[in-house]
Structures are given as structure tokens and as C-alpha cells.
Short mmCIF file of C-alpha atoms and ligand atoms in Angstrom, two decimals:
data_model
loop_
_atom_site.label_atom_id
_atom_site.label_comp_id
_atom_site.label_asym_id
_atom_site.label_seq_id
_atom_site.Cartn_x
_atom_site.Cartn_y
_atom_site.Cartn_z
CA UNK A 27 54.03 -9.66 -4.27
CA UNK A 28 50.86 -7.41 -4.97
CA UNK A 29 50.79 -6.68 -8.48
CA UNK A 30 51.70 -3.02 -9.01
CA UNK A 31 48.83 -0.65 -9.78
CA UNK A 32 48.89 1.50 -12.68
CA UNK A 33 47.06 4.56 -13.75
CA UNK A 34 46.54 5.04 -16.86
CA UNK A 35 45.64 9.10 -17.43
CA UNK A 36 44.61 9.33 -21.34
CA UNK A 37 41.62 9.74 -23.39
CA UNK A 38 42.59 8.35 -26.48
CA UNK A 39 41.17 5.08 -27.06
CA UNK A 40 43.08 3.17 -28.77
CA UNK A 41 46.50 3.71 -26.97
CA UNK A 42 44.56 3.07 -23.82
CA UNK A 43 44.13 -0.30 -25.43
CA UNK A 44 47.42 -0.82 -26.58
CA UNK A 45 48.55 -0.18 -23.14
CA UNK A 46 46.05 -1.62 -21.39
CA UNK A 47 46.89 -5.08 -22.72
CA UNK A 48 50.49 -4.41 -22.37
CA UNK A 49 50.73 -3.51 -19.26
CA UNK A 50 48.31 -6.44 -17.98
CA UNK A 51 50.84 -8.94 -20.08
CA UNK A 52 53.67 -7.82 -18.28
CA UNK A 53 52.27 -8.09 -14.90
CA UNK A 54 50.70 -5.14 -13.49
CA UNK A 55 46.82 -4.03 -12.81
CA UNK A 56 45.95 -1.26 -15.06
CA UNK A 57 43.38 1.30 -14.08
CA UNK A 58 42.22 3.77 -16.52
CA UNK A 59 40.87 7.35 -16.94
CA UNK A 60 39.87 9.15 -19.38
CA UNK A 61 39.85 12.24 -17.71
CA UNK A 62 42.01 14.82 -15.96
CA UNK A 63 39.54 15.29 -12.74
CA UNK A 64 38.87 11.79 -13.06
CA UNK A 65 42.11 11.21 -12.86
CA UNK A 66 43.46 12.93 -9.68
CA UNK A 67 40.13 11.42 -8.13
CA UNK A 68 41.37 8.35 -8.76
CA UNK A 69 45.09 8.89 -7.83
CA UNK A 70 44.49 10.10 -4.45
CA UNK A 71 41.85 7.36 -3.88
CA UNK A 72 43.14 4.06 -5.02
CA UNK A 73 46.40 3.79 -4.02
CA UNK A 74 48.27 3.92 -6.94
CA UNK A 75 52.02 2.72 -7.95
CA UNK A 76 53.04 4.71 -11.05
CA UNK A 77 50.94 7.06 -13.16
CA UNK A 78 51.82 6.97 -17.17
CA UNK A 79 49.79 10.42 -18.02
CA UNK A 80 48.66 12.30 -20.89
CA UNK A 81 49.56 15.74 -21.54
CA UNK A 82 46.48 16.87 -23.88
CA UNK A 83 43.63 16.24 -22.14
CA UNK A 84 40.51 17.28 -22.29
CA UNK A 85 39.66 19.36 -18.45
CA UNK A 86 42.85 19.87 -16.91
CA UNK A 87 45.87 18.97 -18.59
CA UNK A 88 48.22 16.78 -17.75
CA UNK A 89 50.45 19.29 -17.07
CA UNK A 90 48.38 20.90 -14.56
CA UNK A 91 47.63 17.17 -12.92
CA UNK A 92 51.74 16.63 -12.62
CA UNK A 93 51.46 20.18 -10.65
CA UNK A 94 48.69 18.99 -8.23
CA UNK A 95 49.33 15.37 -7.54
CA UNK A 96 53.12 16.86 -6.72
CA UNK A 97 51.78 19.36 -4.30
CA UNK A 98 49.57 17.32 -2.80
CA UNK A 99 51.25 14.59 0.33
CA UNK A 100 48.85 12.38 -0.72
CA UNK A 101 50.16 11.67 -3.92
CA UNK A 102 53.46 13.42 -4.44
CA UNK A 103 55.63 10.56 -4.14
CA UNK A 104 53.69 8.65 -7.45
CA UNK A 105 55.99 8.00 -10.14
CA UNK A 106 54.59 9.76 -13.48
CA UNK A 107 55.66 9.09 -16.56
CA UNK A 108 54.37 11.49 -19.27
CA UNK A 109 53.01 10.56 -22.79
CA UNK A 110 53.99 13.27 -24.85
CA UNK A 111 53.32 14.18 -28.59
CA UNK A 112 56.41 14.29 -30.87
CA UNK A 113 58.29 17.16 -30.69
CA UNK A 114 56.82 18.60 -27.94
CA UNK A 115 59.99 19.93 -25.84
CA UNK A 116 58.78 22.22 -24.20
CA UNK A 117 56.01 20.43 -22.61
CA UNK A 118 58.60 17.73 -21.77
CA UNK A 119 60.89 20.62 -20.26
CA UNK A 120 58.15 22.25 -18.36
CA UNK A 121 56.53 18.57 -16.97
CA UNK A 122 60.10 17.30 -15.85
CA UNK A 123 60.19 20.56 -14.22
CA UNK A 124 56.89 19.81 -11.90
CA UNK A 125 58.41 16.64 -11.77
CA UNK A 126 57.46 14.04 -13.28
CA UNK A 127 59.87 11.10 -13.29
CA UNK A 128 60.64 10.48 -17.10
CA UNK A 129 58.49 11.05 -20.44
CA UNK A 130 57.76 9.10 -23.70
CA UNK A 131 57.21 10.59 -26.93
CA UNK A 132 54.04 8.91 -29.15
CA UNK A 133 54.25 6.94 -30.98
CA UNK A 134 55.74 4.49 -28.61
CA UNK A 135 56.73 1.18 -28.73
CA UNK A 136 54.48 -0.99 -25.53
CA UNK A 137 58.35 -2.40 -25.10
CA UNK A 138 59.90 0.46 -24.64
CA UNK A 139 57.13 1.90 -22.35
CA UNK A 140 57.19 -1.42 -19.68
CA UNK A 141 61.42 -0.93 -20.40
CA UNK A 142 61.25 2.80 -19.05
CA UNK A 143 58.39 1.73 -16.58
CA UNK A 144 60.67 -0.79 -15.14
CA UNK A 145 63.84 1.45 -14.63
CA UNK A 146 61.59 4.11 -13.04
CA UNK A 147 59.96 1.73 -10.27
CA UNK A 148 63.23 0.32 -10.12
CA UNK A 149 64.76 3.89 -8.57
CA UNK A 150 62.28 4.47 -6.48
CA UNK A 151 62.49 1.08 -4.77
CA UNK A 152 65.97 1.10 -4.56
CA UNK A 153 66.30 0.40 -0.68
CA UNK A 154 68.37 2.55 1.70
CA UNK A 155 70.51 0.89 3.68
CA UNK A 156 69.88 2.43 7.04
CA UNK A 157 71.24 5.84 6.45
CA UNK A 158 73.42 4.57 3.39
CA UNK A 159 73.07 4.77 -0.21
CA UNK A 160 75.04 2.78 -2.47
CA UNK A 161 74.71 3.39 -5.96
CA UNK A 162 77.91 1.17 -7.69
CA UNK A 163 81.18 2.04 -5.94
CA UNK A 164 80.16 5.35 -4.54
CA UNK A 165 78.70 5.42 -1.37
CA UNK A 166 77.12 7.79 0.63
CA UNK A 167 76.53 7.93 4.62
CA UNK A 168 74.19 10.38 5.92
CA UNK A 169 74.72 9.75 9.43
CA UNK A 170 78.77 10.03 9.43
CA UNK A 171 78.43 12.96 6.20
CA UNK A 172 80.80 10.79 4.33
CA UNK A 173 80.96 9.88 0.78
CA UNK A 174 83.56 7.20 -0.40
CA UNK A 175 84.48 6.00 -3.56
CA UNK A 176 85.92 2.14 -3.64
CA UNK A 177 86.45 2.96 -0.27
CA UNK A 178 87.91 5.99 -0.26
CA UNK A 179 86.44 9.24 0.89
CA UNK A 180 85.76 11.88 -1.21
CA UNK A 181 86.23 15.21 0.18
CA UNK A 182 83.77 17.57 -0.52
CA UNK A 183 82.92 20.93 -0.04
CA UNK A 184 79.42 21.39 2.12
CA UNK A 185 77.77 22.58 -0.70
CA UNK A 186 79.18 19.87 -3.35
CA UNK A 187 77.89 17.33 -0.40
CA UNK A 188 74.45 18.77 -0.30
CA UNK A 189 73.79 18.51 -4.17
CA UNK A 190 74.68 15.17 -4.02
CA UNK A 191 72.33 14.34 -1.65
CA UNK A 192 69.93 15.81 -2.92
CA UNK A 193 70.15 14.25 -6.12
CA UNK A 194 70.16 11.18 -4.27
CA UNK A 195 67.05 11.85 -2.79
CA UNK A 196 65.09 12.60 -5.25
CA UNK A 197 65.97 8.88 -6.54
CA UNK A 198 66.66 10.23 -10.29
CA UNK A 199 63.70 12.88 -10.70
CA UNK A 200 65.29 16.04 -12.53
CA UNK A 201 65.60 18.77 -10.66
CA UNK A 202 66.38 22.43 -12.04
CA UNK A 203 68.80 25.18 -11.31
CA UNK A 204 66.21 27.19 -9.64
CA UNK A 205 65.34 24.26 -6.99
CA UNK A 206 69.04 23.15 -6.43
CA UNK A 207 69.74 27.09 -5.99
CA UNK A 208 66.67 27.23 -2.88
CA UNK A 209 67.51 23.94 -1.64
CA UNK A 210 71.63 24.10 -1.39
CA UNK A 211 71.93 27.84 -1.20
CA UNK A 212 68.58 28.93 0.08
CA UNK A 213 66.85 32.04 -0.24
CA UNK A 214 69.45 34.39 0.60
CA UNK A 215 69.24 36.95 -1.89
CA UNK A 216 71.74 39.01 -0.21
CA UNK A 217 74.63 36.39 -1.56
CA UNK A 218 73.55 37.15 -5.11
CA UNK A 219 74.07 33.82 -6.28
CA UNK A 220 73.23 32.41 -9.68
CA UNK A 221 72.33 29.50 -11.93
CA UNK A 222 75.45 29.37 -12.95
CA UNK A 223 76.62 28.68 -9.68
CA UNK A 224 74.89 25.29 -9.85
CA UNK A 225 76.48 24.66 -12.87
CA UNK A 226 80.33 25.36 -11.39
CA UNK A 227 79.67 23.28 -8.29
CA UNK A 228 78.37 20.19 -10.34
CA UNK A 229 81.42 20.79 -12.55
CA UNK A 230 83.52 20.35 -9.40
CA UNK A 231 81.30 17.35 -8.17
CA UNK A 232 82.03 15.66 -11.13
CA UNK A 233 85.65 15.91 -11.41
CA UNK A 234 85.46 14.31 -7.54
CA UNK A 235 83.07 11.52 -8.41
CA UNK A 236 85.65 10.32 -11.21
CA UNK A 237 84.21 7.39 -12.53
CA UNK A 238 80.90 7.74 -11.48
CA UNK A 239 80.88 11.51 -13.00
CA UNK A 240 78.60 10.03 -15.61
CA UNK A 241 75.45 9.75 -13.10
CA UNK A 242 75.39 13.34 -12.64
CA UNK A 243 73.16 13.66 -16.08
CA UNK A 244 72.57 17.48 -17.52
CA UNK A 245 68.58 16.95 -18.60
CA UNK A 246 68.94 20.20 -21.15
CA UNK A 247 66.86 23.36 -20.74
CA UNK A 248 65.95 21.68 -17.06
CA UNK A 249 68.64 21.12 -14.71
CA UNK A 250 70.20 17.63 -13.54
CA UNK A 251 69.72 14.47 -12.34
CA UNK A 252 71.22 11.24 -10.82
CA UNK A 253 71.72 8.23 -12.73
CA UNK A 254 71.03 5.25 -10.90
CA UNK A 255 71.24 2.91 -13.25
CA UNK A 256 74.61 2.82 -15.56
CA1 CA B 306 45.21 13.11 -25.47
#
């Protein structure tokens, strides 16, 4: 197998290094820049695996860069993993909100980086079965709009159905109220629905998924996601 390409977005030297090294000692090609323009150049040109960004950079931010490379079908479906300072919540909250796939605050160990690395391209790889997704014992067919559990079918209500696919779909990214409110309920302000709406249908998604409620994960002050992994 190709080795997987990473881009390394960060102008600090030395944990460009540290990285650097790392990443080539566990097996993947590391590409580096320094810059946020140089950056995005380099995303949408060299055909990149996963992204591991920097939030203060100097140019655009790395904010901004998780905004563009998301809007752009060139590059949206890169996995990003933001390096964040300690502390930082907000940026976390606002950069898990334009999607990036999972953060990790500085200092940070190179272990734990190639650890969350590795559970990241591990989601998005995870392989479809036709129009099936298995995740443990729940089970989800898109073609017959059937979920099971151990077998069993779940019955759910259209809408509980829809969040769960959509979770699904994502393959773990967090996704907030707001989005889950367009994407399940749809623009229709006449139905005056709100966030909190979200919140009572996962509530009742849950309780259905029994012992799988744990992989619908509240991400606080963002929204949810699915848990592929537990
Ligand atoms: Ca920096």
C-alpha cells in the first residue's frame, strides 16, 4: 500500500520537526507548510490523505483554511486534525464546527498524535458494505431503510432514522444542532422547530440503540457525533 500522505500546516519549527520525524517513523510521507496559502495550495494540489493543521498562523488561519478546504469538492473530504493551543475551547468549538475531524491540544505527545491519527483514518476507511453499515451489532441498510440490532430491527421514527444516518455518514465528524436541524428537518421555518428538538430526538435514538447508545457522543458547546470505535 502507498504510504499515506500527510500535510503538515504549521509554522513553528520545532514541532514541525518533532512531527516530521514521527510521522515518517510510523510510516507515512510528511509534507510540510509553513504557511496558510501555502497550505491550501498544496492541499488541493498534491493529493493529500489527512491534514494535521495549525490554528495560529501567520496569513490565513487555520481556522479560515478548515472553512475553505471544507467548501471546496476538491478537498472537502481531507481528514483535519487541528493543533490547538491549551485552553483554547473556543477555537476547538468553532473548528469542529467547520469540521474538522478531531483536535489536539499542544503540547502533545508524537504518540498520542499517530494514536488519534490512526483512529481518524481508520473511520474514514471504514468500508461500506454495499448499501450497509455495520458498526458492532447495529446495523444499518440504506437500501431496505432498516436498522437492526443483533438482528433485530429497531423501529424508528423517520426522523430518528435520518439522524442516524447522517451521523453515519459523516463517518464520526461532529456535527451541530444547527446542521442536524437543516439536514433532518430542513428549512421550514414555518414548523418553528428548535435545537432542542435535536436534542429530544437523540434522547429517543438513544434509548432505541440500547447498548450501542454510547456511540451517539454529545461533543459540548457543538452538537454530536458517532462513535465508531468503542
Ligand atoms: Ca503557530
Amino acid at each position: 500500500m502507498a504510504k499515506e500522505k500527510v500535510l503538515i500546516v504549521e509554522d513553528e519549527k520545532n514541532i514541525v520537526e518533532l512531527v516530521k520525524f514521527n510521522l515518517e517513523e510510523a510510516g507515512f510521507t510528511p509534507l510540510v507548510a509553513t504557511k496558510g496559502d501555502e497550505g491550501l495550495e498544496m492541499a488541493r494540489q498534491k493529493k493529500i490523505d489527512m491534514i494535521l493543521l495549525d490554528l495560529m498562523l501567520p496569513g490565513i488561519g487555520g481556522l479560515e483554511i478548515c472553512k475553505i478546504l471544507r467548501s471546496d469538492p476538491k478537498t472537502r473530504h481531507i481528514p483535519i486534525i487541528m493543533l490547538t493551543a491549551r485552553g483554547a475551547e473556543s477555537d476547538r468549538v468553532i473548528g469542529l464546527e467547520l469540521g474538522a475531524d478531531d483536535y489536539i491540544a499542544k503540547p502533545f505527545s508524537p504518540r498520542e498524535l499517530i494514536a488519534r491519527m490512526k483512529a481518524v483514518l481508520r473511520r474514514i476507511h471504514q468500508k461500506d458494505e454495499g448499501e450497509t453499515i455495520k458498526i458492532g451489532v447495529l446495523r444499518m441498510d440504506m437500501a431496505k431503510h432498516v436498522v437492526t440490532l443483533k438482528d433485530k430491527p429497531v423501529e424508528l421514527s423517520s426522523k430518528e432514522y435520518d439522524l442516524l444516518k447522517i451521523l453515519l455518514e459523516v463517518k464520526g465528524r461532529v456535527l451541530s444542532r444547527d446542521v442536524l436541524l437543516d439536514r433532518v428537518w430542513g428549512y421550514d421555518q414555518s414548523l418553528n422547530i428548535e435545537t432542542r428538538t435535536v436534542d429530544m430526538h437523540i434522547g429517543q435514538l438513544r434509548k432505541k440503540l440500547k447498548t450501542e447508545a454510547f456511540r451517539i457522543v454529545t461533543v459540548k458547546n457543538v452538537g454530536y457525533r458517532f462513535d465508531f470505535d468503542g
